[in-house]
Short mmCIF file of C-alpha atoms and ligand atoms in Angstrom, two decimals:
data_model
loop_
_atom_site.label_atom_id
_atom_site.label_comp_id
_atom_site.label_asym_id
_atom_site.label_seq_id
_atom_site.Cartn_x
_atom_site.Cartn_y
_atom_site.Cartn_z
CA MET A 18 76.57 38.08 89.72
CA ASP A 19 78.47 41.16 90.90
CA PRO A 20 80.61 40.99 94.01
CA ILE A 21 79.57 42.86 97.14
CA ILE A 22 82.15 45.31 98.47
CA VAL A 23 82.06 46.17 102.18
CA ARG A 24 84.27 48.62 104.02
CA GLY A 25 84.31 47.96 107.74
CA GLY A 26 84.07 50.36 110.63
CA ARG A 27 80.68 52.06 110.32
CA SER A 28 78.15 51.77 113.09
CA LEU A 29 74.65 50.75 111.99
CA SER A 30 71.47 52.36 113.27
CA GLY A 31 67.89 52.92 112.19
CA GLU A 32 65.00 50.75 111.14
CA VAL A 33 64.71 47.96 108.61
CA ARG A 34 61.65 46.00 107.53
CA VAL A 35 62.10 42.33 106.70
CA ALA A 36 60.39 40.61 103.77
CA GLY A 37 58.12 37.60 103.95
CA ALA A 38 59.88 34.36 104.84
CA LYS A 39 61.60 32.64 101.92
CA ASN A 40 61.06 29.22 103.46
CA SER A 41 57.36 29.83 103.78
CA ALA A 42 56.74 31.57 100.44
CA LEU A 43 58.27 28.68 98.48
CA LYS A 44 55.91 26.14 100.06
CA LEU A 45 52.87 28.39 99.76
CA ILE A 46 53.46 28.68 96.02
CA ALA A 47 53.65 24.88 95.82
CA ALA A 48 50.51 24.55 97.97
CA ALA A 49 48.58 26.74 95.53
CA LEU A 50 48.74 23.75 93.14
CA LEU A 51 46.21 22.00 95.37
CA ALA A 52 43.29 24.20 94.36
CA PRO A 53 41.93 24.84 90.89
CA GLY A 54 41.60 28.60 90.48
CA GLN A 55 43.58 31.65 91.47
CA THR A 56 45.39 31.76 94.81
CA ARG A 57 46.86 35.09 95.88
CA ILE A 58 49.93 35.29 98.09
CA ASP A 59 51.03 38.65 99.54
CA ASN A 60 54.30 39.66 101.21
CA VAL A 61 56.30 37.38 98.90
CA PRO A 62 60.01 38.26 98.90
CA ASP A 63 61.57 39.31 95.61
CA ILE A 64 64.39 36.74 95.58
CA SER A 65 65.68 34.27 93.02
CA ASP A 66 64.46 31.15 94.87
CA VAL A 67 60.90 32.45 94.54
CA ALA A 68 61.49 32.99 90.81
CA THR A 69 62.70 29.38 90.58
CA MET A 70 59.61 28.07 92.37
CA ALA A 71 57.46 30.15 90.04
CA GLU A 72 59.22 28.42 87.13
CA VAL A 73 58.59 25.01 88.67
CA VAL A 74 54.84 25.54 89.02
CA SER A 75 54.61 27.28 85.62
CA GLY A 76 56.21 24.19 84.11
CA LEU A 77 53.35 22.16 85.59
CA GLY A 78 50.82 24.35 83.83
CA ALA A 79 49.98 26.93 86.51
CA GLU A 80 49.81 30.56 85.49
CA VAL A 81 51.96 32.70 87.74
CA ARG A 82 51.79 36.48 87.90
CA ARG A 83 53.86 38.75 90.06
CA GLN A 84 53.20 42.35 90.96
CA ASP A 85 55.48 43.90 93.55
CA ASN A 86 55.30 41.55 96.52
CA THR A 87 52.13 39.77 95.47
CA ILE A 88 52.07 36.54 93.49
CA THR A 89 48.99 34.94 92.04
CA VAL A 90 49.06 31.31 91.05
CA ASP A 91 46.27 30.08 88.82
CA ALA A 92 46.36 26.31 89.03
CA GLY A 93 43.14 25.81 87.06
CA SER A 94 44.50 23.14 84.82
CA LEU A 95 47.79 21.35 85.27
CA VAL A 96 49.36 19.96 82.12
CA SER A 97 52.39 18.22 83.60
CA HIS A 98 53.32 16.39 86.78
CA GLU A 99 57.08 16.69 86.39
CA ALA A 100 59.62 18.90 88.18
CA PRO A 101 62.68 18.60 85.92
CA TYR A 102 66.27 18.08 87.00
CA GLU A 103 67.39 21.50 85.79
CA LEU A 104 65.12 23.24 88.33
CA VAL A 105 65.48 20.78 91.22
CA ALA A 106 69.27 20.94 90.86
CA ARG A 107 69.03 24.73 91.07
CA MET A 108 66.82 24.61 94.15
CA ARG A 109 66.22 21.59 96.37
CA ALA A 110 63.03 23.12 97.75
CA SER A 111 61.44 22.27 94.38
CA ILE A 112 60.70 18.92 95.99
CA ALA A 113 57.86 20.69 97.82
CA VAL A 114 55.67 20.07 94.75
CA LEU A 115 55.74 16.31 95.42
CA GLY A 116 53.01 16.37 98.10
CA PRO A 117 50.64 18.76 96.28
CA LEU A 118 51.02 16.88 92.97
CA VAL A 119 50.18 13.47 94.41
CA GLY A 120 47.34 15.12 96.36
CA ARG A 121 45.83 16.83 93.35
CA LEU A 122 46.75 14.54 90.44
CA GLY A 123 47.60 11.24 92.10
CA ARG A 124 51.00 11.26 90.44
CA ALA A 125 54.27 13.18 90.43
CA ARG A 126 57.68 12.92 88.83
CA VAL A 127 60.34 14.94 90.59
CA ALA A 128 64.07 14.87 89.92
CA MET A 129 66.02 13.46 92.83
CA PRO A 130 67.79 16.32 94.60
CA GLY A 131 71.52 15.77 94.71
CA GLY A 132 73.90 16.85 97.45
CA CYS A 133 74.38 20.51 98.15
CA ASN A 134 76.90 22.77 99.79
CA ILE A 135 75.62 22.14 103.27
CA GLY A 136 75.80 18.39 103.08
CA SER A 137 73.92 15.45 101.68
CA ARG A 138 70.25 16.12 102.28
CA LYS A 139 68.16 13.02 102.00
CA VAL A 140 64.46 12.64 101.19
CA ASP A 141 63.88 9.24 102.82
CA MET A 142 61.43 10.67 105.36
CA HIS A 143 59.39 12.37 102.64
CA ILE A 144 59.18 9.02 100.84
CA ALA A 145 58.39 6.85 103.88
CA GLY A 146 55.68 9.27 105.05
CA LEU A 147 54.00 9.48 101.66
CA GLU A 148 54.18 5.68 101.30
CA ALA A 149 52.17 5.38 104.49
CA LEU A 150 49.52 7.55 102.79
CA GLY A 151 49.31 5.11 99.87
CA VAL A 152 51.87 6.55 97.44
CA ARG A 153 53.96 4.05 95.49
CA PHE A 154 57.45 5.06 94.41
CA GLU A 155 59.86 4.08 91.70
CA PHE A 156 63.35 5.53 91.38
CA GLU A 157 64.80 5.49 87.89
CA HIS A 158 67.12 7.65 85.83
CA GLY A 159 67.54 10.14 88.68
CA TYR A 160 63.82 10.71 89.11
CA ILE A 161 61.32 9.97 91.86
CA ASP A 162 58.17 8.59 90.22
CA ALA A 163 55.18 8.69 92.51
CA THR A 164 51.72 7.26 91.88
CA ALA A 165 48.74 6.68 94.12
CA PRO A 166 46.90 3.79 92.45
CA GLY A 167 44.29 3.43 95.19
CA GLY A 168 44.13 7.14 96.03
CA LEU A 169 45.59 8.69 99.16
CA HIS A 170 44.38 7.56 102.57
CA GLY A 171 45.01 8.96 106.03
CA ALA A 172 47.65 7.27 108.21
CA GLU A 173 49.67 7.72 111.37
CA VAL A 174 53.21 8.76 110.52
CA THR A 175 56.01 9.24 113.00
CA LEU A 176 58.96 11.11 111.58
CA GLU A 177 62.40 9.91 112.60
CA PHE A 178 63.50 13.54 112.88
CA PRO A 179 61.32 16.67 112.73
CA SER A 180 62.20 17.42 109.11
CA VAL A 181 60.71 20.67 107.83
CA GLY A 182 60.44 19.52 104.21
CA ALA A 183 59.00 16.09 105.06
CA THR A 184 56.40 17.60 107.41
CA GLU A 185 55.34 20.03 104.66
CA ASN A 186 55.11 17.43 101.91
CA LEU A 187 53.05 15.16 104.16
CA LEU A 188 50.79 17.98 105.19
CA MET A 189 50.18 19.01 101.58
CA ALA A 190 49.37 15.42 100.55
CA ALA A 191 47.24 14.64 103.61
CA VAL A 192 44.81 17.54 103.13
CA LEU A 193 43.22 15.74 100.16
CA ALA A 194 43.63 12.16 101.47
CA ASP A 195 40.71 10.03 102.47
CA GLY A 196 40.47 10.00 106.28
CA ILE A 197 42.64 11.22 109.12
CA THR A 198 46.42 11.64 109.08
CA VAL A 199 48.43 12.17 112.22
CA ILE A 200 52.02 13.40 111.81
CA GLU A 201 54.02 12.76 114.96
CA ASN A 202 57.40 14.35 115.69
CA ALA A 203 56.42 16.98 113.13
CA ALA A 204 58.61 20.02 112.60
CA ARG A 205 57.35 23.02 114.59
CA GLU A 206 58.83 25.89 112.55
CA PRO A 207 56.65 29.01 112.17
CA GLU A 208 56.72 28.38 108.41
CA ILE A 209 54.79 25.12 108.99
CA ALA A 210 52.11 26.99 110.91
CA ASP A 211 52.01 29.54 108.07
CA LEU A 212 51.55 26.81 105.46
CA ALA A 213 48.80 25.20 107.55
CA ALA A 214 47.06 28.58 107.91
CA MET A 215 46.92 28.98 104.14
CA LEU A 216 45.72 25.40 103.66
CA VAL A 217 42.96 26.00 106.23
CA ALA A 218 41.96 29.17 104.35
CA MET A 219 41.73 26.92 101.27
CA GLY A 220 39.29 24.67 103.11
CA ALA A 221 41.60 22.08 104.70
CA SER A 222 41.00 20.70 108.17
CA ILE A 223 44.24 20.81 110.19
CA SER A 224 44.95 21.05 113.89
CA GLY A 225 48.21 21.16 115.84
CA ALA A 226 50.40 22.83 113.16
CA GLY A 227 53.27 24.50 115.02
CA THR A 228 53.31 21.66 117.58
CA SER A 229 54.91 18.24 117.20
CA ILE A 230 51.60 16.44 116.52
CA ILE A 231 49.64 17.59 113.50
CA THR A 232 46.25 16.10 112.73
CA VAL A 233 44.74 16.43 109.27
CA GLU A 234 41.25 15.38 108.29
CA GLY A 235 41.19 14.97 104.53
CA VAL A 236 38.63 16.90 102.49
CA GLU A 237 37.27 16.29 98.97
CA SER A 238 38.72 19.41 97.40
CA LEU A 239 40.29 22.78 98.18
CA LYS A 240 39.47 26.23 96.87
CA PRO A 241 41.83 29.13 96.16
CA ALA A 242 42.54 31.61 98.96
CA THR A 243 44.41 34.79 99.77
CA HIS A 244 47.26 34.64 102.27
CA SER A 245 50.11 36.85 103.45
CA VAL A 246 53.53 35.26 104.08
CA VAL A 247 54.83 35.31 107.67
CA GLY A 248 57.82 37.65 108.27
CA ASP A 249 61.28 36.21 107.69
CA ARG A 250 62.77 35.38 111.09
CA ILE A 251 66.11 34.46 109.53
CA GLU A 252 66.42 37.74 107.65
CA ALA A 253 65.49 39.49 110.92
CA GLY A 254 68.13 37.49 112.81
CA THR A 255 70.72 38.37 110.18
CA PHE A 256 70.12 42.13 110.67
CA LEU A 257 70.14 41.63 114.44
CA VAL A 258 73.63 40.15 114.17
CA ALA A 259 74.68 43.09 111.96
CA ALA A 260 73.47 45.40 114.75
CA ALA A 261 75.17 43.30 117.44
CA LEU A 262 78.49 43.47 115.59
CA THR A 263 78.38 47.22 115.02
CA GLY A 264 76.46 48.48 118.07
CA GLY A 265 73.04 49.71 116.92
CA PRO A 266 70.40 50.67 117.91
CA VAL A 267 68.68 48.92 115.03
CA THR A 268 64.97 48.14 114.94
CA ILE A 269 63.74 45.29 112.79
CA THR A 270 60.07 45.35 111.83
CA GLY A 271 57.78 42.90 110.04
CA VAL A 272 58.68 39.92 112.21
CA ASP A 273 57.06 38.21 115.20
CA PRO A 274 59.67 38.37 118.02
CA ALA A 275 58.33 35.08 119.41
CA HIS A 276 59.75 33.39 116.30
CA LEU A 277 63.21 34.59 117.31
CA ASP A 278 63.11 33.44 120.93
CA MET A 279 66.30 31.42 121.11
CA VAL A 280 68.19 33.84 118.85
CA LEU A 281 67.28 36.71 121.20
CA VAL A 282 68.33 34.68 124.26
CA LYS A 283 71.73 34.07 122.68
CA LEU A 284 72.15 37.70 121.62
CA GLU A 285 71.39 38.78 125.19
CA GLN A 286 73.92 36.29 126.55
CA ALA A 287 76.41 37.81 124.11
CA GLY A 288 75.90 41.22 125.74
CA CYS A 289 73.14 42.84 123.65
CA GLU A 290 70.10 44.67 124.96
CA ILE A 291 66.88 43.58 123.29
CA THR A 292 63.47 45.21 123.38
CA THR A 293 60.50 43.80 121.52
CA GLY A 294 57.19 45.16 120.20
CA PRO A 295 54.30 43.25 118.65
CA ASP A 296 56.07 42.92 115.29
CA SER A 297 59.47 44.44 115.96
CA VAL A 298 62.76 43.86 117.75
CA THR A 299 65.32 46.51 118.71
CA LEU A 300 68.93 45.68 119.50
CA LEU A 301 71.54 47.88 121.15
CA ARG A 302 74.99 46.92 122.32
CA THR A 303 77.05 49.28 124.42
CA GLY A 304 79.42 46.85 126.17
CA THR A 305 81.79 44.24 124.78
CA LEU A 306 80.60 41.15 122.94
CA ARG A 307 80.81 38.03 125.10
CA ALA A 308 81.50 34.53 123.80
CA THR A 309 78.42 32.29 124.03
CA ASP A 310 78.07 28.61 123.18
CA VAL A 311 75.37 27.75 120.69
CA GLN A 312 73.96 24.52 119.32
CA THR A 313 71.60 24.32 116.39
CA LEU A 314 68.41 22.34 116.80
CA PRO A 315 65.00 22.09 115.15
CA TYR A 316 62.64 24.93 116.13
CA PRO A 317 62.24 26.23 118.81
CA GLY A 318 65.96 25.55 119.16
CA PHE A 319 68.60 27.84 117.69
CA PRO A 320 68.15 27.79 113.88
CA THR A 321 70.83 26.22 111.72
CA ASP A 322 70.10 29.04 109.26
CA MET A 323 71.52 31.51 111.82
CA GLN A 324 74.64 29.48 112.61
CA PRO A 325 77.02 31.15 110.12
CA GLN A 326 75.92 34.68 111.10
CA PHE A 327 76.39 33.78 114.78
CA MET A 328 79.85 32.43 114.04
CA ALA A 329 80.75 35.76 112.44
CA LEU A 330 79.55 37.44 115.64
CA MET A 331 81.52 35.12 117.90
CA ALA A 332 84.62 35.69 115.78
CA ARG A 333 84.71 39.19 117.34
CA ALA A 334 83.56 38.30 120.87
CA GLU A 335 85.65 38.32 124.00
CA GLY A 336 86.64 34.74 124.85
CA GLY A 337 86.10 31.37 123.23
CA CYS A 338 82.99 29.35 122.53
CA VAL A 339 81.77 26.16 120.92
CA ILE A 340 79.24 26.25 118.10
CA THR A 341 77.64 22.86 117.54
CA GLU A 342 75.84 22.07 114.29
CA ASN A 343 73.27 19.32 114.84
CA VAL A 344 71.04 19.72 111.78
CA PHE A 345 73.26 19.68 108.69
CA GLU A 346 76.61 18.03 108.11
CA ASN A 347 79.15 20.20 106.28
CA ARG A 348 77.64 23.50 107.30
CA PHE A 349 81.02 24.78 108.47
CA MET A 350 82.50 25.04 104.98
CA PHE A 351 82.42 28.81 105.09
CA ALA A 352 84.54 28.90 108.28
CA ASP A 353 87.65 28.76 106.08
CA GLU A 354 86.54 32.01 104.44
CA LEU A 355 86.09 33.61 107.86
CA VAL A 356 89.57 32.43 108.80
CA ARG A 357 90.89 34.24 105.72
CA MET A 358 89.55 37.39 107.36
CA GLY A 359 91.58 36.69 110.50
CA ALA A 360 89.02 34.75 112.53
CA ASP A 361 90.26 32.03 114.88
CA VAL A 362 88.03 29.03 114.14
CA ARG A 363 88.87 25.35 114.46
CA ILE A 364 86.46 22.71 113.22
CA GLU A 365 86.23 19.39 115.02
CA GLY A 366 83.50 17.22 113.52
CA HIS A 367 80.24 19.03 114.09
CA HIS A 368 81.76 21.47 116.56
CA ALA A 369 83.42 24.77 115.74
CA LEU A 370 85.75 26.18 118.36
CA VAL A 371 85.74 29.94 117.95
CA LYS A 372 88.16 32.23 119.80
CA GLY A 373 87.22 35.86 119.46
CA VAL A 374 89.82 38.21 117.97
CA GLU A 375 90.15 41.99 118.36
CA THR A 376 90.16 42.73 114.67
CA LEU A 377 89.11 41.04 111.48
CA SER A 378 90.81 42.11 108.29
CA GLY A 379 89.05 42.72 105.00
CA ALA A 380 89.82 40.13 102.32
CA PRO A 381 88.42 38.67 99.13
CA VAL A 382 86.06 35.88 100.19
CA ARG A 383 83.58 33.59 98.47
CA CYS A 384 80.02 32.66 99.43
CA THR A 385 79.64 28.91 99.84
CA ASP A 386 75.88 29.06 100.44
CA LEU A 387 73.12 31.52 101.22
CA ARG A 388 73.54 32.09 104.96
CA ALA A 389 77.31 31.78 104.81
CA GLY A 390 77.29 34.54 102.20
CA ALA A 391 75.30 36.81 104.49
CA ALA A 392 77.66 36.00 107.36
CA LEU A 393 80.70 37.05 105.31
CA VAL A 394 79.11 40.41 104.50
CA LEU A 395 78.39 40.86 108.22
CA ALA A 396 82.01 40.07 109.08
CA GLY A 397 83.05 42.66 106.50
CA LEU A 398 81.07 45.32 108.41
CA VAL A 399 83.57 45.12 111.27
CA ALA A 400 86.71 44.16 109.34
CA GLU A 401 89.55 46.60 108.76
CA GLY A 402 89.62 47.76 105.16
CA GLU A 403 87.75 46.26 102.25
CA THR A 404 86.05 42.88 101.94
CA GLU A 405 85.06 41.65 98.51
CA VAL A 406 82.41 38.94 98.66
CA THR A 407 82.01 36.92 95.47
CA ASP A 408 79.49 34.28 94.31
CA THR A 409 76.77 36.55 95.64
CA PHE A 410 74.07 34.72 93.68
CA HIS A 411 73.75 32.68 96.86
CA ILE A 412 72.71 35.83 98.74
CA GLU A 413 70.24 36.79 95.99
CA ARG A 414 68.51 33.46 96.51
CA GLY A 415 67.19 34.46 99.89
CA TYR A 416 67.64 38.15 100.74
CA GLU A 417 65.59 40.88 99.09
CA GLY A 418 67.63 44.08 98.76
CA PHE A 419 70.32 42.93 101.21
CA VAL A 420 72.91 45.51 100.18
CA GLU A 421 70.36 48.34 99.96
CA LYS A 422 68.95 47.56 103.41
CA LEU A 423 72.40 47.46 105.02
CA ALA A 424 73.38 50.69 103.28
CA ALA A 425 70.19 52.38 104.52
CA LEU A 426 71.28 51.48 108.08
CA GLY A 427 74.58 53.27 107.46
CA ALA A 428 76.86 50.47 106.28
CA ASP A 429 79.53 51.24 103.68
CA VAL A 430 78.46 48.49 101.29
CA ARG A 431 77.73 48.32 97.58
CA THR A 432 77.62 45.90 94.70
CA ALA A 433 80.71 46.21 92.55
CA THR A 434 78.86 47.89 89.69
CA GLY A 435 76.93 50.28 91.98
C1 UD1 B 511 64.43 23.59 105.59
C2 UD1 B 511 64.85 24.98 105.17
C3 UD1 B 511 66.30 25.25 105.50
C4 UD1 B 511 66.56 24.96 106.97
C5 UD1 B 511 66.06 23.57 107.35
C6 UD1 B 511 66.18 23.27 108.83
C7 UD1 B 511 63.46 25.41 103.24
C8 UD1 B 511 63.39 25.68 101.78
N1 UD1 B 511 64.66 25.13 103.74
O1 UD1 B 511 65.22 22.67 104.81
O2 UD1 B 511 66.59 26.62 105.21
O3 UD1 B 511 67.94 25.05 107.22
O4 UD1 B 511 64.68 23.41 106.98
O5 UD1 B 511 65.54 24.23 109.58
O6 UD1 B 511 62.46 25.49 103.93
N2 UD1 B 511 66.68 14.71 106.40
C9 UD1 B 511 66.79 13.36 106.15
N3 UD1 B 511 65.79 12.76 105.44
C10 UD1 B 511 64.71 13.43 104.97
C11 UD1 B 511 64.60 14.83 105.23
C12 UD1 B 511 65.62 15.44 105.96
O7 UD1 B 511 67.75 12.72 106.56
O8 UD1 B 511 63.84 12.84 104.33
C13 UD1 B 511 67.75 15.38 107.17
C14 UD1 B 511 68.50 16.41 106.33
O9 UD1 B 511 69.55 15.82 105.59
C15 UD1 B 511 69.00 17.36 107.40
C16 UD1 B 511 67.89 17.33 108.46
O10 UD1 B 511 67.16 16.14 108.21
O11 UD1 B 511 70.19 16.88 107.96
C17 UD1 B 511 66.97 18.52 108.44
O12 UD1 B 511 66.38 18.64 107.19
P1 UD1 B 511 64.96 19.35 106.94
O13 UD1 B 511 64.38 19.81 108.23
O14 UD1 B 511 64.14 18.44 106.10
O15 UD1 B 511 65.38 20.64 106.11
P2 UD1 B 511 64.82 21.13 104.74
O16 UD1 B 511 63.33 21.02 104.73
O17 UD1 B 511 65.59 20.52 103.62
#
């Protein structure tokens, strides 16, 4: 994958439209497995994680077609119930097929996801929740083998932590279970509400999605549906930080501003002016950037997926702040790369102490994960000289046309071959 080259110093302005949310699209593609027939999903981002999920469901026997930003998944007949190691190792979110497979086929074999660059990410809550619904598990040779000998039945499940992935897997299994399932301490992310909306369009009976108690009344079968993916709040937040660093005004469209609540609060505290429309947010900064403490929390708290971008912002703010990461261990790995650009960041456990500096200096840096990669490009926008960002395949996983969109706003950015 070609490096991204950024030359700092340009001010960004104009309008940019965000794609559909990666974290929703991936689960919607998995959910399409629940209904025999052709499900159509619009506003799907053209990113490599979506291509990986398409491979996962194709491997199960679904027929996947893509045209522009529309994907159709024909899950008429499934010929396999296995998500192989090669794909799960490439993308942890492949585990989202576990719930739909046990729901539809009563069995699933999914490679155990290993660790990843943002820490060890366990699946114990997925397992415990599905066990309550009647799934039996065996773990052998690096695989999770799931069967539902007596079929799936509704149950009350309280999650230890509002895990996004566990909530989604439970939801996708519960829609075809016999009886009522109540998921307590469920994740409340907008992507969960989006998944539930598609499942309801497929004939499921779900209430409370988007709140911490979700109730599902199982139905006999689901039918295919058409659904459009919710706008990507994290992509929107990333461009908002780009605007905050360079001044703006930049208008982001295609996103519900309510999904960005806490991000907007923090950007305002940092000295930015925000105006919102029904599906747009505009940011302008005329004064200096102020240091602002942030702690990541499950939605509606400040998203962990915005933490690296916010650290890049705080690296240039006036004063010092503490950024606390409560969701993932190890999500500060990229801070060392930021330090190579002249940032003053000290990591103490799950806190990062960031003292703003007047100038960052362009340097060769390496993406350690998706959001960290985006954050390094953002830092490059305000760094003196040239920043070369390598391992950009991480960025390709989750941002459609990242370089092109930044360039259209006026940034001096290109891929090395371009
Ligand atoms: C999803 C998002 C990711 C986002 C995260 C939190 C996708 C594809 N990814 O990841 O971008 O950063 O939500 O908003 O949608 N945990 C356990 N046991 C479990 C499940 C989770 O201990 O069974 C822990 C994880 O290790 C982590 C925390 O819970 O520390 C949150 O994980 P979770 O909400 O499940 O995130 P993902 O669904 O993996």
